[in-house]
PDB file of C-alpha atoms in Angstrom:
ATOM      1  CA  MET A 112     -22.906   0.543  -3.774  1.00 57.00           C
ATOM      2  CA  MET A 113     -19.879   2.040  -2.905  1.00 67.00           C
ATOM      3  CA  SER A 114     -16.694  -1.125  -1.400  1.00 91.00           C
ATOM      4  CA  LYS A 115     -14.417  -0.345   1.520  1.00 98.00           C
ATOM      5  CA  VAL A 116     -11.318  -0.472   0.190  1.00 99.00           C
ATOM      6  CA  ILE A 117      -7.873  -2.262   2.368  1.00 99.00           C
ATOM      7  CA  LEU A 118      -4.614  -1.008   0.491  1.00 99.00           C
ATOM      8  CA  VAL A 119      -1.699  -3.486   1.973  1.00 99.00           C
ATOM      9  CA  VAL A 120       1.800  -1.353   1.144  1.00 99.00           C
ATOM     10  CA  LEU A 121       4.812  -4.361   2.101  1.00 99.00           C
ATOM     11  CA  ASP A 122       7.980  -2.291   1.081  1.00 99.00           C
ATOM     12  CA  GLY A 123      10.588  -3.694  -0.273  1.00 99.00           C
ATOM     13  CA  LEU A 124       9.024  -6.979  -1.130  1.00 99.00           C
ATOM     14  CA  ASN A 125      10.069  -7.888  -4.669  1.00 99.00           C
ATOM     15  CA  TYR A 126       7.696 -10.013  -6.707  1.00 99.00           C
ATOM     16  CA  LYS A 127      10.172 -13.163  -6.185  1.00 98.00           C
ATOM     17  CA  SER A 128      10.283 -13.475  -2.786  1.00 99.00           C
ATOM     18  CA  ALA A 129       6.528 -12.391  -3.080  1.00 99.00           C
ATOM     19  CA  SER A 130       5.483 -15.410  -6.025  1.00 99.00           C
ATOM     20  CA  ILE A 131       7.495 -17.797  -3.819  1.00 99.00           C
ATOM     21  CA  ASN A 132       7.540 -17.389   0.262  1.00 99.00           C
ATOM     22  CA  MET A 133       4.056 -16.288   0.414  1.00 99.00           C
ATOM     23  CA  GLY A 134       2.195 -19.024   0.740  1.00 99.00           C
ATOM     24  CA  TYR A 135      -1.612 -17.860   1.614  1.00 99.00           C
ATOM     25  CA  LEU A 136      -1.581 -15.370  -1.145  1.00 99.00           C
ATOM     26  CA  ASN A 137      -0.915 -18.055  -3.477  1.00 99.00           C
ATOM     27  CA  ALA A 138      -2.936 -20.722  -2.409  1.00 99.00           C
ATOM     28  CA  LEU A 139      -6.523 -18.016  -2.108  1.00 99.00           C
ATOM     29  CA  CYS A 140      -5.191 -16.899  -6.299  1.00 99.00           C
ATOM     30  CA  LYS A 141      -4.648 -20.754  -7.114  1.00 98.00           C
ATOM     31  CA  GLU A 142      -7.735 -21.735  -5.983  1.00 98.00           C
ATOM     32  CA  ASN A 143      -9.173 -17.959  -7.937  1.00 98.00           C
ATOM     33  CA  LEU A 144      -9.776 -16.854  -4.674  1.00 98.00           C
ATOM     34  CA  GLY A 145      -7.838 -13.458  -5.615  1.00 99.00           C
ATOM     35  CA  LYS A 146      -5.387 -13.080  -8.447  1.00 99.00           C
ATOM     36  CA  PHE A 147      -1.885 -12.575  -8.432  1.00 99.00           C
ATOM     37  CA  TYR A 148       0.013 -10.093 -10.653  1.00 99.00           C
ATOM     38  CA  SER A 149       3.761  -8.446 -10.724  1.00 98.00           C
ATOM     39  CA  LEU A 150       4.295  -4.559 -12.166  1.00 98.00           C
ATOM     40  CA  GLU A 151       6.980  -2.613 -12.674  1.00 99.00           C
ATOM     41  CA  CYS A 152       7.462   0.028  -9.831  1.00 99.00           C
ATOM     42  CA  GLU A 153       7.259   3.799 -11.112  1.00 98.00           C
ATOM     43  CA  LEU A 154      11.479   5.574 -10.873  1.00 98.00           C
ATOM     44  CA  PRO A 155      13.100   5.727  -8.524  1.00 98.00           C
ATOM     45  CA  SER A 156      12.650   2.980  -7.089  1.00 98.00           C
ATOM     46  CA  MET A 157      12.568   4.631  -3.131  1.00 98.00           C
ATOM     47  CA  SER A 158       9.983   4.875  -1.228  1.00 98.00           C
ATOM     48  CA  ARG A 159       8.684   8.455  -0.498  1.00 98.00           C
ATOM     49  CA  PRO A 160       8.386   9.263  -4.390  1.00 98.00           C
ATOM     50  CA  LEU A 161       6.541   6.131  -4.522  1.00 99.00           C
ATOM     51  CA  TYR A 162       4.081   6.690  -1.701  1.00 99.00           C
ATOM     52  CA  GLU A 163       2.969   9.024  -3.356  1.00 98.00           C
ATOM     53  CA  CYS A 164       2.452   7.570  -6.611  1.00 99.00           C
ATOM     54  CA  LEU A 165       0.392   4.728  -5.194  1.00 99.00           C
ATOM     55  CA  LEU A 166      -1.552   7.362  -3.328  1.00 99.00           C
ATOM     56  CA  THR A 167      -1.884   9.963  -6.036  1.00 99.00           C
ATOM     57  CA  GLY A 168      -1.807   8.556  -9.163  1.00 99.00           C
ATOM     58  CA  VAL A 169       1.699  10.612 -10.371  1.00 99.00           C
ATOM     59  CA  LYS A 170       4.281   9.509 -11.054  1.00 98.00           C
ATOM     60  CA  PRO A 171       7.641  10.736  -8.995  1.00 98.00           C
ATOM     61  CA  VAL A 172       8.839  12.847 -12.183  1.00 98.00           C
ATOM     62  CA  LEU A 173       5.784  15.250 -12.721  1.00 98.00           C
ATOM     63  CA  SER A 174       5.053  14.476  -8.732  1.00 98.00           C
ATOM     64  CA  GLY A 175       8.017  16.767  -7.869  1.00 97.00           C
ATOM     65  CA  ILE A 176       8.725  13.840  -5.081  1.00 97.00           C
ATOM     66  CA  ILE A 177      11.940  12.480  -6.342  1.00 97.00           C
ATOM     67  CA  ASN A 178      13.929  11.451  -3.959  1.00 97.00           C
ATOM     68  CA  ASN A 179      13.241  10.425  -0.053  1.00 95.00           C
ATOM     69  CA  LYS A 180      13.561  14.093   1.225  1.00 93.00           C
ATOM     70  CA  LEU A 181      11.219  15.689  -0.002  1.00 86.00           C
ATOM     71  CA  SER A 182       8.333  15.456   2.441  1.00 86.00           C
ATOM     72  CA  PHE A 183       4.944  17.849   1.489  1.00 97.00           C
ATOM     73  CA  SER A 184       2.313  16.469  -1.198  1.00 96.00           C
ATOM     74  CA  LYS A 185       1.622  19.009  -4.179  1.00 97.00           C
ATOM     75  CA  GLN A 186      -0.761  16.787  -5.747  1.00 98.00           C
ATOM     76  CA  THR A 187      -4.616  15.474  -5.059  1.00 98.00           C
ATOM     77  CA  SER A 188      -4.177  12.399  -2.688  1.00 99.00           C
ATOM     78  CA  ILE A 189      -7.003   9.778  -2.260  1.00 99.00           C
ATOM     79  CA  PHE A 190      -6.990  10.949   1.500  1.00 99.00           C
ATOM     80  CA  ASP A 191      -7.914  15.021  -0.475  1.00 98.00           C
ATOM     81  CA  LEU A 192     -10.422  13.136  -2.422  1.00 99.00           C
ATOM     82  CA  CYS A 193     -12.080  10.544   0.464  1.00 98.00           C
ATOM     83  CA  LYS A 194     -12.579  13.464   2.248  1.00 98.00           C
ATOM     84  CA  GLU A 195     -13.844  16.019  -0.078  1.00 98.00           C
ATOM     85  CA  GLN A 196     -16.485  13.401  -0.756  1.00 97.00           C
ATOM     86  CA  GLY A 197     -17.452  12.450   2.676  1.00 97.00           C
ATOM     87  CA  LEU A 198     -16.222   9.169   2.692  1.00 98.00           C
ATOM     88  CA  LYS A 199     -14.179   8.310   6.232  1.00 98.00           C
ATOM     89  CA  ALA A 200      -9.937   7.502   4.768  1.00 99.00           C
ATOM     90  CA  GLY A 201      -7.004   6.677   7.206  1.00 99.00           C
ATOM     91  CA  CYS A 202      -3.990   5.024   7.581  1.00 99.00           C
ATOM     92  CA  ALA A 203      -1.853   2.787   9.660  1.00 99.00           C
ATOM     93  CA  ALA A 204       1.487   4.006   8.256  1.00 99.00           C
ATOM     94  CA  TYR A 205       5.812   4.950   8.427  1.00 99.00           C
ATOM     95  CA  HIS A 206       6.064   8.125   9.625  1.00 98.00           C
ATOM     96  CA  TRP A 207       5.987   9.963   6.318  1.00 98.00           C
ATOM     97  CA  ILE A 208       2.485   9.280   4.846  1.00 98.00           C
ATOM     98  CA  PHE A 209       1.900  11.324   7.566  1.00 98.00           C
ATOM     99  CA  GLU A 210       4.769  14.104   6.342  1.00 98.00           C
ATOM    100  CA  LEU A 211       3.029  14.000   2.903  1.00 98.00           C
ATOM    101  CA  TYR A 212      -0.023  14.603   2.771  1.00 98.00           C
ATOM    102  CA  ASN A 213      -0.937  16.913   6.538  1.00 97.00           C
ATOM    103  CA  LYS A 214       1.405  18.975   5.637  1.00 95.00           C
ATOM    104  CA  LYS A 215       3.591  18.668   8.348  1.00 94.00           C
ATOM    105  CA  GLU A 216       7.060  17.984  10.046  1.00 96.00           C
ATOM    106  CA  PHE A 217       6.114  14.647  12.372  1.00 96.00           C
ATOM    107  CA  ILE A 218       6.488  14.851  15.565  1.00 97.00           C
ATOM    108  CA  PRO A 219       6.359  11.390  17.488  1.00 97.00           C
ATOM    109  CA  PHE A 220       4.660  12.603  20.693  1.00 97.00           C
ATOM    110  CA  LEU A 221       2.229  15.195  19.544  1.00 96.00           C
ATOM    111  CA  HIS A 222       1.485  13.041  15.758  1.00 97.00           C
ATOM    112  CA  ARG A 223       1.599   9.360  16.932  1.00 98.00           C
ATOM    113  CA  HIS A 224      -1.746   8.868  16.979  1.00 98.00           C
ATOM    114  CA  ILE A 225      -3.858  11.195  15.605  1.00 98.00           C
ATOM    115  CA  GLU A 226      -8.196  12.135  15.364  1.00 97.00           C
ATOM    116  CA  ASP A 227      -8.092  15.657  13.685  1.00 97.00           C
ATOM    117  CA  GLU A 228     -10.331  16.296  10.539  1.00 95.00           C
ATOM    118  CA  ASN A 229      -9.100  19.416  10.104  1.00 96.00           C
ATOM    119  CA  LEU A 230      -6.933  17.687   8.746  1.00 97.00           C
ATOM    120  CA  THR A 231      -6.886  15.968   4.952  1.00 97.00           C
ATOM    121  CA  LEU A 232      -5.516  12.456   7.064  1.00 98.00           C
ATOM    122  CA  PRO A 233      -7.569  12.848   9.905  1.00 98.00           C
ATOM    123  CA  TYR A 234      -7.591   9.312  11.108  1.00 99.00           C
ATOM    124  CA  GLY A 235      -3.975   7.624  11.992  1.00 98.00           C
ATOM    125  CA  HIS A 236      -1.555   5.749  13.958  1.00 98.00           C
ATOM    126  CA  PHE A 237       2.067   6.380  13.013  1.00 99.00           C
ATOM    127  CA  TYR A 238       5.478   4.903  13.708  1.00 99.00           C
ATOM    128  CA  TYR A 239       9.035   5.938  12.896  1.00 98.00           C
ATOM    129  CA  GLU A 240      11.411   2.529  13.870  1.00 98.00           C
ATOM    130  CA  ASP A 241      11.268   0.622  10.041  1.00 97.00           C
ATOM    131  CA  ASP A 242      11.581  -2.460  12.800  1.00 97.00           C
ATOM    132  CA  TYR A 243       8.020  -1.370  14.111  1.00 98.00           C
ATOM    133  CA  LEU A 244       6.079  -5.042  14.490  1.00 98.00           C
ATOM    134  CA  ASP A 245       3.778  -5.755  12.280  1.00 98.00           C
ATOM    135  CA  SER A 246       1.746  -7.756  14.407  1.00 98.00           C
ATOM    136  CA  HIS A 247       1.370  -3.912  16.010  1.00 99.00           C
ATOM    137  CA  LEU A 248       0.849  -2.194  12.537  1.00 99.00           C
ATOM    138  CA  PHE A 249      -2.038  -4.338  11.006  1.00 99.00           C
ATOM    139  CA  ALA A 250      -3.864  -4.848  15.108  1.00 99.00           C
ATOM    140  CA  ASP A 251      -3.241  -0.613  14.756  1.00 99.00           C
ATOM    141  CA  GLY A 252      -4.956  -0.953  10.934  1.00 99.00           C
ATOM    142  CA  GLU A 253      -7.039  -2.637  12.805  1.00 99.00           C
ATOM    143  CA  HIS A 254      -8.377  -0.526  14.974  1.00 98.00           C
ATOM    144  CA  LEU A 255      -9.038   2.532  12.873  1.00 98.00           C
ATOM    145  CA  ARG A 256     -10.850   0.652  10.302  1.00 98.00           C
ATOM    146  CA  ASN A 257     -13.044  -0.599  12.898  1.00 98.00           C
ATOM    147  CA  LYS A 258     -13.050   2.446  15.462  1.00 98.00           C
ATOM    148  CA  TYR A 259     -13.711   5.361  12.429  1.00 98.00           C
ATOM    149  CA  ASP A 260     -15.660   2.448   9.787  1.00 98.00           C
ATOM    150  CA  LEU A 261     -13.281   4.096   7.718  1.00 99.00           C
ATOM    151  CA  ASP A 262     -14.324   3.217   3.710  1.00 99.00           C
ATOM    152  CA  PHE A 263     -10.265   3.113   2.638  1.00 99.00           C
ATOM    153  CA  THR A 264      -7.629   1.998   5.027  1.00 99.00           C
ATOM    154  CA  LEU A 265      -4.343   1.813   4.524  1.00 99.00           C
ATOM    155  CA  ILE A 266      -1.722   0.085   5.883  1.00 99.00           C
ATOM    156  CA  HIS A 267       1.866   0.439   5.275  1.00 99.00           C
ATOM    157  CA  SER A 268       4.747  -2.121   7.009  1.00 99.00           C
ATOM    158  CA  MET A 269       8.418  -1.666   7.153  1.00 99.00           C
ATOM    159  CA  ASN A 270       9.345  -4.636   7.952  1.00 98.00           C
ATOM    160  CA  ILE A 271      10.381  -6.886   5.024  1.00 99.00           C
ATOM    161  CA  ASP A 272      11.567  -2.915   3.405  1.00 99.00           C
ATOM    162  CA  ASP A 273      14.342  -2.932   6.908  1.00 98.00           C
ATOM    163  CA  THR A 274      15.403  -6.611   6.906  1.00 99.00           C
ATOM    164  CA  GLY A 275      16.210  -5.984   3.433  1.00 99.00           C
ATOM    165  CA  HIS A 276      18.600  -3.564   4.115  1.00 98.00           C
ATOM    166  CA  LYS A 277      19.978  -5.577   6.516  1.00 98.00           C
ATOM    167  CA  PHE A 278      20.627  -9.183   4.543  1.00 99.00           C
ATOM    168  CA  GLY A 279      19.849  -8.500   1.029  1.00 98.00           C
ATOM    169  CA  SER A 280      16.997  -9.812  -1.361  1.00 98.00           C
ATOM    170  CA  HIS A 281      18.561 -13.256  -1.461  1.00 98.00           C
ATOM    171  CA  SER A 282      19.228 -13.953   2.712  1.00 98.00           C
ATOM    172  CA  CYS A 283      17.028 -15.961   4.935  1.00 99.00           C
ATOM    173  CA  GLU A 284      16.184 -13.463   6.773  1.00 99.00           C
ATOM    174  CA  TYR A 285      14.311 -11.652   3.772  1.00 99.00           C
ATOM    175  CA  ALA A 286      12.459 -14.252   2.414  1.00 99.00           C
ATOM    176  CA  ASN A 287      11.028 -15.558   6.731  1.00 99.00           C
ATOM    177  CA  LYS A 288      10.412 -12.085   6.665  1.00 99.00           C
ATOM    178  CA  THR A 289       7.929 -12.579   4.097  1.00 99.00           C
ATOM    179  CA  LYS A 290       6.740 -15.386   4.753  1.00 99.00           C
ATOM    180  CA  LYS A 291       5.845 -14.108   8.182  1.00 99.00           C
ATOM    181  CA  VAL A 292       3.890 -11.359   7.441  1.00 99.00           C
ATOM    182  CA  ASP A 293       1.661 -13.629   4.676  1.00 99.00           C
ATOM    183  CA  THR A 294       1.172 -15.542   8.150  1.00 99.00           C
ATOM    184  CA  LEU A 295      -0.340 -12.440   9.607  1.00 99.00           C
ATOM    185  CA  ILE A 296      -2.256 -11.522   6.444  1.00 99.00           C
ATOM    186  CA  SER A 297      -3.253 -14.917   6.611  1.00 99.00           C
ATOM    187  CA  GLU A 298      -5.261 -13.860  10.432  1.00 99.00           C
ATOM    188  CA  TYR A 299      -6.326 -10.315   8.905  1.00 99.00           C
ATOM    189  CA  LEU A 300      -7.854 -11.066   5.444  1.00 99.00           C
ATOM    190  CA  PRO A 301     -10.514 -14.140   5.990  1.00 99.00           C
ATOM    191  CA  ILE A 302     -12.111 -11.282   7.984  1.00 98.00           C
ATOM    192  CA  TRP A 303     -12.235  -8.153   5.094  1.00 99.00           C
ATOM    193  CA  LEU A 304     -13.056 -10.377   3.004  1.00 98.00           C
ATOM    194  CA  GLU A 305     -16.158 -11.464   5.251  1.00 98.00           C
ATOM    195  CA  GLN A 306     -17.247  -8.014   5.748  1.00 97.00           C
ATOM    196  CA  GLY A 307     -16.946  -7.084   1.991  1.00 98.00           C
ATOM    197  CA  ILE A 308     -14.540  -5.479   1.624  1.00 98.00           C
ATOM    198  CA  ASN A 309     -12.729  -5.387  -1.525  1.00 99.00           C
ATOM    199  CA  VAL A 310      -8.023  -5.452  -1.156  1.00 99.00           C
ATOM    200  CA  ILE A 311      -5.209  -4.763  -2.504  1.00 99.00           C
ATOM    201  CA  ILE A 312      -1.646  -5.988  -1.985  1.00 99.00           C
ATOM    202  CA  THR A 313       1.368  -4.643  -3.129  1.00 99.00           C
ATOM    203  CA  SER A 314       4.416  -3.088  -2.573  1.00 99.00           C
ATOM    204  CA  ASP A 315       6.316   0.567  -3.693  1.00 99.00           C
ATOM    205  CA  HIS A 316       9.226  -0.823  -4.493  1.00 99.00           C
ATOM    206  CA  GLY A 317      11.604  -4.505  -4.133  1.00 99.00           C
ATOM    207  CA  MET A 318      15.310  -5.169  -3.116  1.00 99.00           C
ATOM    208  CA  THR A 319      18.335  -6.195  -4.327  1.00 98.00           C
ATOM    209  CA  GLU A 320      21.350  -8.821  -3.506  1.00 98.00           C
ATOM    210  CA  GLY A 321      23.124  -5.486  -2.210  1.00 98.00           C
ATOM    211  CA  LYS A 322      20.740  -4.265   0.064  1.00 98.00           C
ATOM    212  CA  SER A 323      18.756  -1.479  -1.374  1.00 98.00           C
ATOM    213  CA  HIS A 324      17.140  -0.183  -4.602  1.00 98.00           C
ATOM    214  CA  GLY A 325      17.324   3.025  -6.622  1.00 97.00           C
ATOM    215  CA  GLY A 326      17.914   1.650  -9.514  1.00 97.00           C
ATOM    216  CA  LEU A 327      16.212  -0.261 -13.050  1.00 98.00           C
ATOM    217  CA  SER A 328      17.368  -3.721 -12.056  1.00 98.00           C
ATOM    218  CA  GLU A 329      14.356  -6.287 -11.984  1.00 98.00           C
ATOM    219  CA  ASP A 330      14.853  -7.632  -7.879  1.00 98.00           C
ATOM    220  CA  GLU A 331      13.989  -3.758  -7.516  1.00 98.00           C
ATOM    221  CA  THR A 332      11.622  -2.256  -9.747  1.00 99.00           C
ATOM    222  CA  LEU A 333       9.341  -5.738 -10.517  1.00 99.00           C
ATOM    223  CA  VAL A 334       6.885  -5.622  -7.019  1.00 99.00           C
ATOM    224  CA  PRO A 335       3.531  -8.254  -6.891  1.00 99.00           C
ATOM    225  CA  PHE A 336       0.222  -6.542  -7.185  1.00 99.00           C
ATOM    226  CA  PHE A 337      -2.614  -8.511  -5.266  1.00 99.00           C
ATOM    227  CA  THR A 338      -6.142  -8.418  -5.819  1.00 99.00           C
ATOM    228  CA  PHE A 339      -8.825  -9.551  -3.622  1.00 99.00           C
ATOM    229  CA  GLY A 340     -12.735  -8.946  -3.531  1.00 98.00           C
ATOM    230  CA  SER A 341     -16.243  -9.138  -5.363  1.00 97.00           C
ATOM    231  CA  ALA A 342     -14.749  -5.879  -6.871  1.00 98.00           C
ATOM    232  CA  PHE A 343     -11.982  -7.413  -8.910  1.00 98.00           C
ATOM    233  CA  SER A 344     -12.726  -9.270 -12.175  1.00 98.00           C
ATOM    234  CA  TYR A 345      -9.384 -11.504 -11.810  1.00 98.00           C
ATOM    235  CA  GLU A 346      -8.436 -11.299 -15.207  1.00 97.00           C
ATOM    236  CA  ASP A 347      -4.669 -11.275 -16.858  1.00 98.00           C
ATOM    237  CA  ALA A 348      -3.618  -7.489 -17.112  1.00 98.00           C
ATOM    238  CA  PHE A 349      -0.937  -5.578 -17.814  1.00 98.00           C
ATOM    239  CA  ILE A 350      -0.552  -2.835 -15.011  1.00 98.00           C
ATOM    240  CA  LYS A 351       0.974   0.118 -14.437  1.00 99.00           C
ATOM    241  CA  GLN A 352       1.584   1.307 -10.223  1.00 99.00           C
ATOM    242  CA  ASP A 353      -0.243   5.228 -11.841  1.00 99.00           C
ATOM    243  CA  GLU A 354      -2.888   3.380 -12.055  1.00 99.00           C
ATOM    244  CA  ILE A 355      -3.591   2.077  -8.964  1.00 99.00           C
ATOM    245  CA  CYS A 356      -4.785   5.747  -7.010  1.00 99.00           C
ATOM    246  CA  GLY A 357      -7.546   5.503  -9.617  1.00 99.00           C
ATOM    247  CA  SER A 358      -8.033   2.008  -9.346  1.00 99.00           C
ATOM    248  CA  ILE A 359      -9.308   2.487  -6.421  1.00 99.00           C
ATOM    249  CA  CYS A 360     -11.098   5.463  -6.873  1.00 98.00           C
ATOM    250  CA  GLU A 361     -13.200   4.074  -9.099  1.00 98.00           C
ATOM    251  CA  ILE A 362     -14.361   0.695  -5.766  1.00 98.00           C
ATOM    252  CA  LEU A 363     -15.208   3.610  -3.863  1.00 98.00           C
ATOM    253  CA  LYS A 364     -17.281   5.938  -6.621  1.00 97.00           C
ATOM    254  CA  ILE A 365     -16.358   9.171  -5.731  1.00 96.00           C
ATOM    255  CA  ASN A 366     -15.589  11.533  -8.386  1.00 97.00           C
ATOM    256  CA  HIS A 367     -11.312  11.871  -9.709  1.00 98.00           C
ATOM    257  CA  ASP A 368      -9.471  12.734 -12.635  1.00 97.00           C
ATOM    258  CA  LYS A 369      -6.610   9.205 -12.451  1.00 98.00           C
ATOM    259  CA  LYS A 370      -6.198   7.548 -14.243  1.00 98.00           C
ATOM    260  CA  TYR A 371      -6.696   3.729 -13.650  1.00 98.00           C
ATOM    261  CA  ASN A 372      -7.150  -0.019 -15.314  1.00 98.00           C
ATOM    262  CA  ASP A 373     -10.379  -1.008 -16.390  1.00 96.00           C
ATOM    263  CA  LYS A 374      -9.446  -4.544 -16.294  1.00 98.00           C
ATOM    264  CA  ILE A 375      -8.914  -5.932 -13.685  1.00 98.00           C
ATOM    265  CA  LEU A 376     -12.121  -4.561 -12.242  1.00 98.00           C
ATOM    266  CA  LYS A 377     -15.178  -5.977 -12.552  1.00 92.00           C
ATOM    267  CA  VAL A 378     -18.008  -3.376 -13.355  1.00 70.00           C
ATOM    268  CA  LYS A 379     -16.179  -1.332 -16.386  1.00 56.00           C
ATOM    269  CA  LYS A 380     -17.279   1.647 -17.656  1.00 52.00           C
TER     270      LYS A 380
END
């Protein structure tokens, strides 16, 4: 039986901040109600290349999306696979996601809210200001999930990344923004788990004290990876970022040729 999946991407959140500032998520993991891993993001540690990695399972140097100026994906994404195999997928996300997978320039007054089954990514609420409130974003995602009965939902937040670029990863502002989204997630995660949905919470890349990312330091490459739900084993595992897309495909029970991580899944082949 296919299980539904929600992927929450907290842009710019490094592992250190998640490990000391996300009290709710870590409390669940301490009670074996979830699992908290670390993983090293692919390179370059930049947003658009790593959105592509998360959603296609292809490393930036192989996908061709190697910087934030390259807009359109040439790879088979999880949105392609869902559409081809009759599943519903949608997202509440930054407008770069719209451009990557619908392969057209984002125009706010045309594409802010979409419902178009002709598109690869047919259901979406998209924002274009980095400080778009997480409280609004999660409500956007939940609205889409309920309205269209989505099988795969992406919720992508820019708040932590925006704060990191303004104040750095060692700032109280960055820590407090991490705590704030942890509290916000506590309003939604129990609902999702009660409905039998499997949830992954992770980041694309981290952030440095110097208010940037793109390099190889641990602050900008080591990111959190939380799993919640009945599809997950909660076993110790070494996870690669290019295995996330395929692992989601396994949970959704869709045919794919992506790499995936057998260790984190409860049902193994």
